PDB file of C-alpha atoms in Angstrom:
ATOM      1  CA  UNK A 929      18.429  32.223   6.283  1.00 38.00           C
ATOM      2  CA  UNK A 930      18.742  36.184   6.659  1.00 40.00           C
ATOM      3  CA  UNK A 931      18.358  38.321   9.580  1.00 39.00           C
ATOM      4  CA  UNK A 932      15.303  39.631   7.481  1.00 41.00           C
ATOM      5  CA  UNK A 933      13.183  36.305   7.625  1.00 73.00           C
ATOM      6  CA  UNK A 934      13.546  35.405  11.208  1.00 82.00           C
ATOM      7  CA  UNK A 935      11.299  37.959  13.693  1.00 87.00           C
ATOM      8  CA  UNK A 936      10.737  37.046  17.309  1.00 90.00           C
ATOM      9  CA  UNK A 937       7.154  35.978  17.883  1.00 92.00           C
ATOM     10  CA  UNK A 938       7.046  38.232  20.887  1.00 94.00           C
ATOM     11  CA  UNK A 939       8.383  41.774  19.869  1.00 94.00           C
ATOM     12  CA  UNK A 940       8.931  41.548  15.970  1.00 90.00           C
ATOM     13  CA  UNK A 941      12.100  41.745  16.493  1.00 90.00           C
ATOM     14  CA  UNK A 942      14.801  40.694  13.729  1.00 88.00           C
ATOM     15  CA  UNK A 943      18.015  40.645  16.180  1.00 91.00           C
ATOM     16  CA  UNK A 944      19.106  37.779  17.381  1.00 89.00           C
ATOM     17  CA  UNK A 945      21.729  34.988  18.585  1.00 90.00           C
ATOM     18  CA  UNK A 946      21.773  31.619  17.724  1.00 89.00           C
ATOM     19  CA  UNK A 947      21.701  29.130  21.250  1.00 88.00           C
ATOM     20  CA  UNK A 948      22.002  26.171  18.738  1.00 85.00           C
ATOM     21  CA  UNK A 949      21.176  25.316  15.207  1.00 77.00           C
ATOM     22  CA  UNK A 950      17.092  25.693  15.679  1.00 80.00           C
ATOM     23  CA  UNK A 951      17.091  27.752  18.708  1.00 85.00           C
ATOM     24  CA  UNK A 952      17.691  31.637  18.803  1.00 89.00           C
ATOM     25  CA  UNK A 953      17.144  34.612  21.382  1.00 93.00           C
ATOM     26  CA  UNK A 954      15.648  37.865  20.215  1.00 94.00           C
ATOM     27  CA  UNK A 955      17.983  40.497  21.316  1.00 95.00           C
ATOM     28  CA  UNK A 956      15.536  42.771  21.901  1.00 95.00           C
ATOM     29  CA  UNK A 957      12.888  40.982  24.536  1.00 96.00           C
ATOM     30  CA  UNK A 958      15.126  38.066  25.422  1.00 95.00           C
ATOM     31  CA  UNK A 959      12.680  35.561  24.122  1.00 94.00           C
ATOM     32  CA  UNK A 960      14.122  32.605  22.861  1.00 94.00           C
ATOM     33  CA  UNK A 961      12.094  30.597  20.300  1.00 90.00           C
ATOM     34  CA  UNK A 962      12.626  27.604  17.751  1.00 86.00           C
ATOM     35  CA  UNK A 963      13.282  29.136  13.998  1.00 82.00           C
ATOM     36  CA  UNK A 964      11.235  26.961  11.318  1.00 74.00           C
ATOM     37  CA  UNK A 965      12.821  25.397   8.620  1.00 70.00           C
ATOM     38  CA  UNK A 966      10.854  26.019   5.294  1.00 61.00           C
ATOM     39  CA  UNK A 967      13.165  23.844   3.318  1.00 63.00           C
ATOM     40  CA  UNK A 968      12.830  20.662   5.629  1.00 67.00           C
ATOM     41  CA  UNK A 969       8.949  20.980   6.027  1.00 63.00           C
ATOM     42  CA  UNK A 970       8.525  21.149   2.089  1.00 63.00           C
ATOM     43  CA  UNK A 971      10.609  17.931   2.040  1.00 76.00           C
ATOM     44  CA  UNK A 972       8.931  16.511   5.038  1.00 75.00           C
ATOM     45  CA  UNK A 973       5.634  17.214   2.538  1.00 76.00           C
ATOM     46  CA  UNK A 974       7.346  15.903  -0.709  1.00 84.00           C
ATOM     47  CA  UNK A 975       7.952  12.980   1.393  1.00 88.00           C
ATOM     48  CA  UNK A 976       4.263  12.248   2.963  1.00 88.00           C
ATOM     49  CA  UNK A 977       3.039  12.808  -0.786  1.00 90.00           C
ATOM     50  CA  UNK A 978       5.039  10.134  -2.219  1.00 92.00           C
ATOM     51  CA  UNK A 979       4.059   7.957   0.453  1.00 92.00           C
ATOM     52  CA  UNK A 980       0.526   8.844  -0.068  1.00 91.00           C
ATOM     53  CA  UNK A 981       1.298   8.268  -3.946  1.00 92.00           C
ATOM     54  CA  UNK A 982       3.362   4.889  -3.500  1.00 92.00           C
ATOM     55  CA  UNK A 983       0.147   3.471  -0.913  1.00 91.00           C
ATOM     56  CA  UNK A 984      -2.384   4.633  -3.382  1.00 91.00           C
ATOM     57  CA  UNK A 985      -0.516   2.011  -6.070  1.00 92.00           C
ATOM     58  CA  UNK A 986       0.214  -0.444  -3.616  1.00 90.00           C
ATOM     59  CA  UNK A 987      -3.820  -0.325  -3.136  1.00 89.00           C
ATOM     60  CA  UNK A 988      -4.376  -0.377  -6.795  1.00 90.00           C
ATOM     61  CA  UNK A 989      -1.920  -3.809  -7.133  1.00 90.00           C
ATOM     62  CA  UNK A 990      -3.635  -5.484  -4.226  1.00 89.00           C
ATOM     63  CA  UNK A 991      -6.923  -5.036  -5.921  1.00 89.00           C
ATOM     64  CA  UNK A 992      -5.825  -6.530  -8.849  1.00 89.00           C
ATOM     65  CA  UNK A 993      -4.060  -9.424  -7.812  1.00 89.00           C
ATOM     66  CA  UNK A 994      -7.262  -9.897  -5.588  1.00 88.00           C
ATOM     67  CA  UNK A 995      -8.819  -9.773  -8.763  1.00 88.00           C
ATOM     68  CA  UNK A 996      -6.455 -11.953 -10.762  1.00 87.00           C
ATOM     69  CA  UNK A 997      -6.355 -14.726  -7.474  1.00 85.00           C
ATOM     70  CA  UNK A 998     -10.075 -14.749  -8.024  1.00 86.00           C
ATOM     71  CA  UNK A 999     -10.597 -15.198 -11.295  1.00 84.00           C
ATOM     72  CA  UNK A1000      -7.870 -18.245 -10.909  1.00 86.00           C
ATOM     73  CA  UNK A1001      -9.462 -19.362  -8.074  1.00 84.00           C
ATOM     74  CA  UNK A1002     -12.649 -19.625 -10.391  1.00 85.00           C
ATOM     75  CA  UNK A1003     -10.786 -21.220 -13.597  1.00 85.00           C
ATOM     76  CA  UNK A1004      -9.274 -23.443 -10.858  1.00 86.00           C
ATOM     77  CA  UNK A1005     -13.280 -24.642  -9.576  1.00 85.00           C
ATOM     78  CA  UNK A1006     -14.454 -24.539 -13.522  1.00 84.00           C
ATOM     79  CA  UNK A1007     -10.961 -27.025 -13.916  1.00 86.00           C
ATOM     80  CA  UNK A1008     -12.180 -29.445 -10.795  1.00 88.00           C
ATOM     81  CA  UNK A1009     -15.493 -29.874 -12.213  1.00 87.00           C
ATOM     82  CA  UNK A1010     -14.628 -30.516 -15.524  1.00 90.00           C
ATOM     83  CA  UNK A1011     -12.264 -32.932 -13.938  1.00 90.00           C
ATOM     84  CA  UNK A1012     -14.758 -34.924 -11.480  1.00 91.00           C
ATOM     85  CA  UNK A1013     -17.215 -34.535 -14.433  1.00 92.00           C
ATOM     86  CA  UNK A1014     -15.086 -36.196 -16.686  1.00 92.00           C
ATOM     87  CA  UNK A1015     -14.496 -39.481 -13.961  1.00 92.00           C
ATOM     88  CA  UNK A1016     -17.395 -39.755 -13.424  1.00 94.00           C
ATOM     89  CA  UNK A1017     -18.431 -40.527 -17.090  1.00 94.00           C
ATOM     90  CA  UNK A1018     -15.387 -42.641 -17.065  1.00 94.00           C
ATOM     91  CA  UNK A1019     -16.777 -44.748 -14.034  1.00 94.00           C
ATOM     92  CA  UNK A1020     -20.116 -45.279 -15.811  1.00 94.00           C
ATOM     93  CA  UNK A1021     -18.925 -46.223 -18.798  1.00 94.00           C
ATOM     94  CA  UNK A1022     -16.514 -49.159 -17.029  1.00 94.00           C
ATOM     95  CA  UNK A1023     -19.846 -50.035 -15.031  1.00 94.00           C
ATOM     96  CA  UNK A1024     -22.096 -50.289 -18.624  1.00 93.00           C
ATOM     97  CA  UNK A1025     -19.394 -52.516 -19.462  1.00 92.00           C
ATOM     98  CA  UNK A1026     -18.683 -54.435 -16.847  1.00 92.00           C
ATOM     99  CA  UNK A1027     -22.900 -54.994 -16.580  1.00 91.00           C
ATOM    100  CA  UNK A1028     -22.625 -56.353 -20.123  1.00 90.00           C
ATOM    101  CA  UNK A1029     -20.050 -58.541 -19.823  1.00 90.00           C
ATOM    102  CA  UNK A1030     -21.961 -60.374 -16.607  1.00 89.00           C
ATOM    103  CA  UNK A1031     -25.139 -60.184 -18.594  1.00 88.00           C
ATOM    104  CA  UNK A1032     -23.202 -61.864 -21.627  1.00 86.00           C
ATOM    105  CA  UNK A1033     -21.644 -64.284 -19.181  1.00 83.00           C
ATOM    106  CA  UNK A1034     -24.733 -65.550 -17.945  1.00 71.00           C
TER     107      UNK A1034
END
């Protein structure tokens, strides 16, 4: 950073000395103030937007496997009935026969 770009927000003023690495003092009022970093909040930025980005997919793939787990969980209840559908058919057809063979019997 130049001279140029840093001005105390109290005079104007574009003297200074540095106190530490984000701290100066205007040489002109004696106010010392904290110098912003352009270049670390457009990365701060680049970061929150690729956050924003990365949660906005993470949304999208929840809703679809939410979507997908559904539609198994429906194939899955379409399965079972077909299932205790088909035993019970089963069952009745062993108790027609069974009800034969007594009424043959007798």
């Amino acid at each position: 950073m130049t001279q140029e770009e840093i001005k105390c927000p109290n005079c104007g003023g574009n003297r200074y000395e540095y106190i530490n690495i984000k701290t100066v003092k205007c040489l002109y009022c004696g106010t010392t103030f904290i110098i912003q970093n352009k270049q670390k909040e457009y990365e701060k930025a680049e970061r929150e937007k690729e956050a924003d980005l990365f949660l906005a997919e993470l949304g999208k793939d929840i809703k679809q496997m939410k979507t997908e787990n559904d539609l198994f969980g429906k194939q899955y209840q379409a399965s079972q009935s077909e299932k205790r559908y088909a035993n019970f058919i089963l069952i009745l057809i062993v108790v027609i026969i069974v009800l034969i063979l007594l009424i043959n019997i007798v």
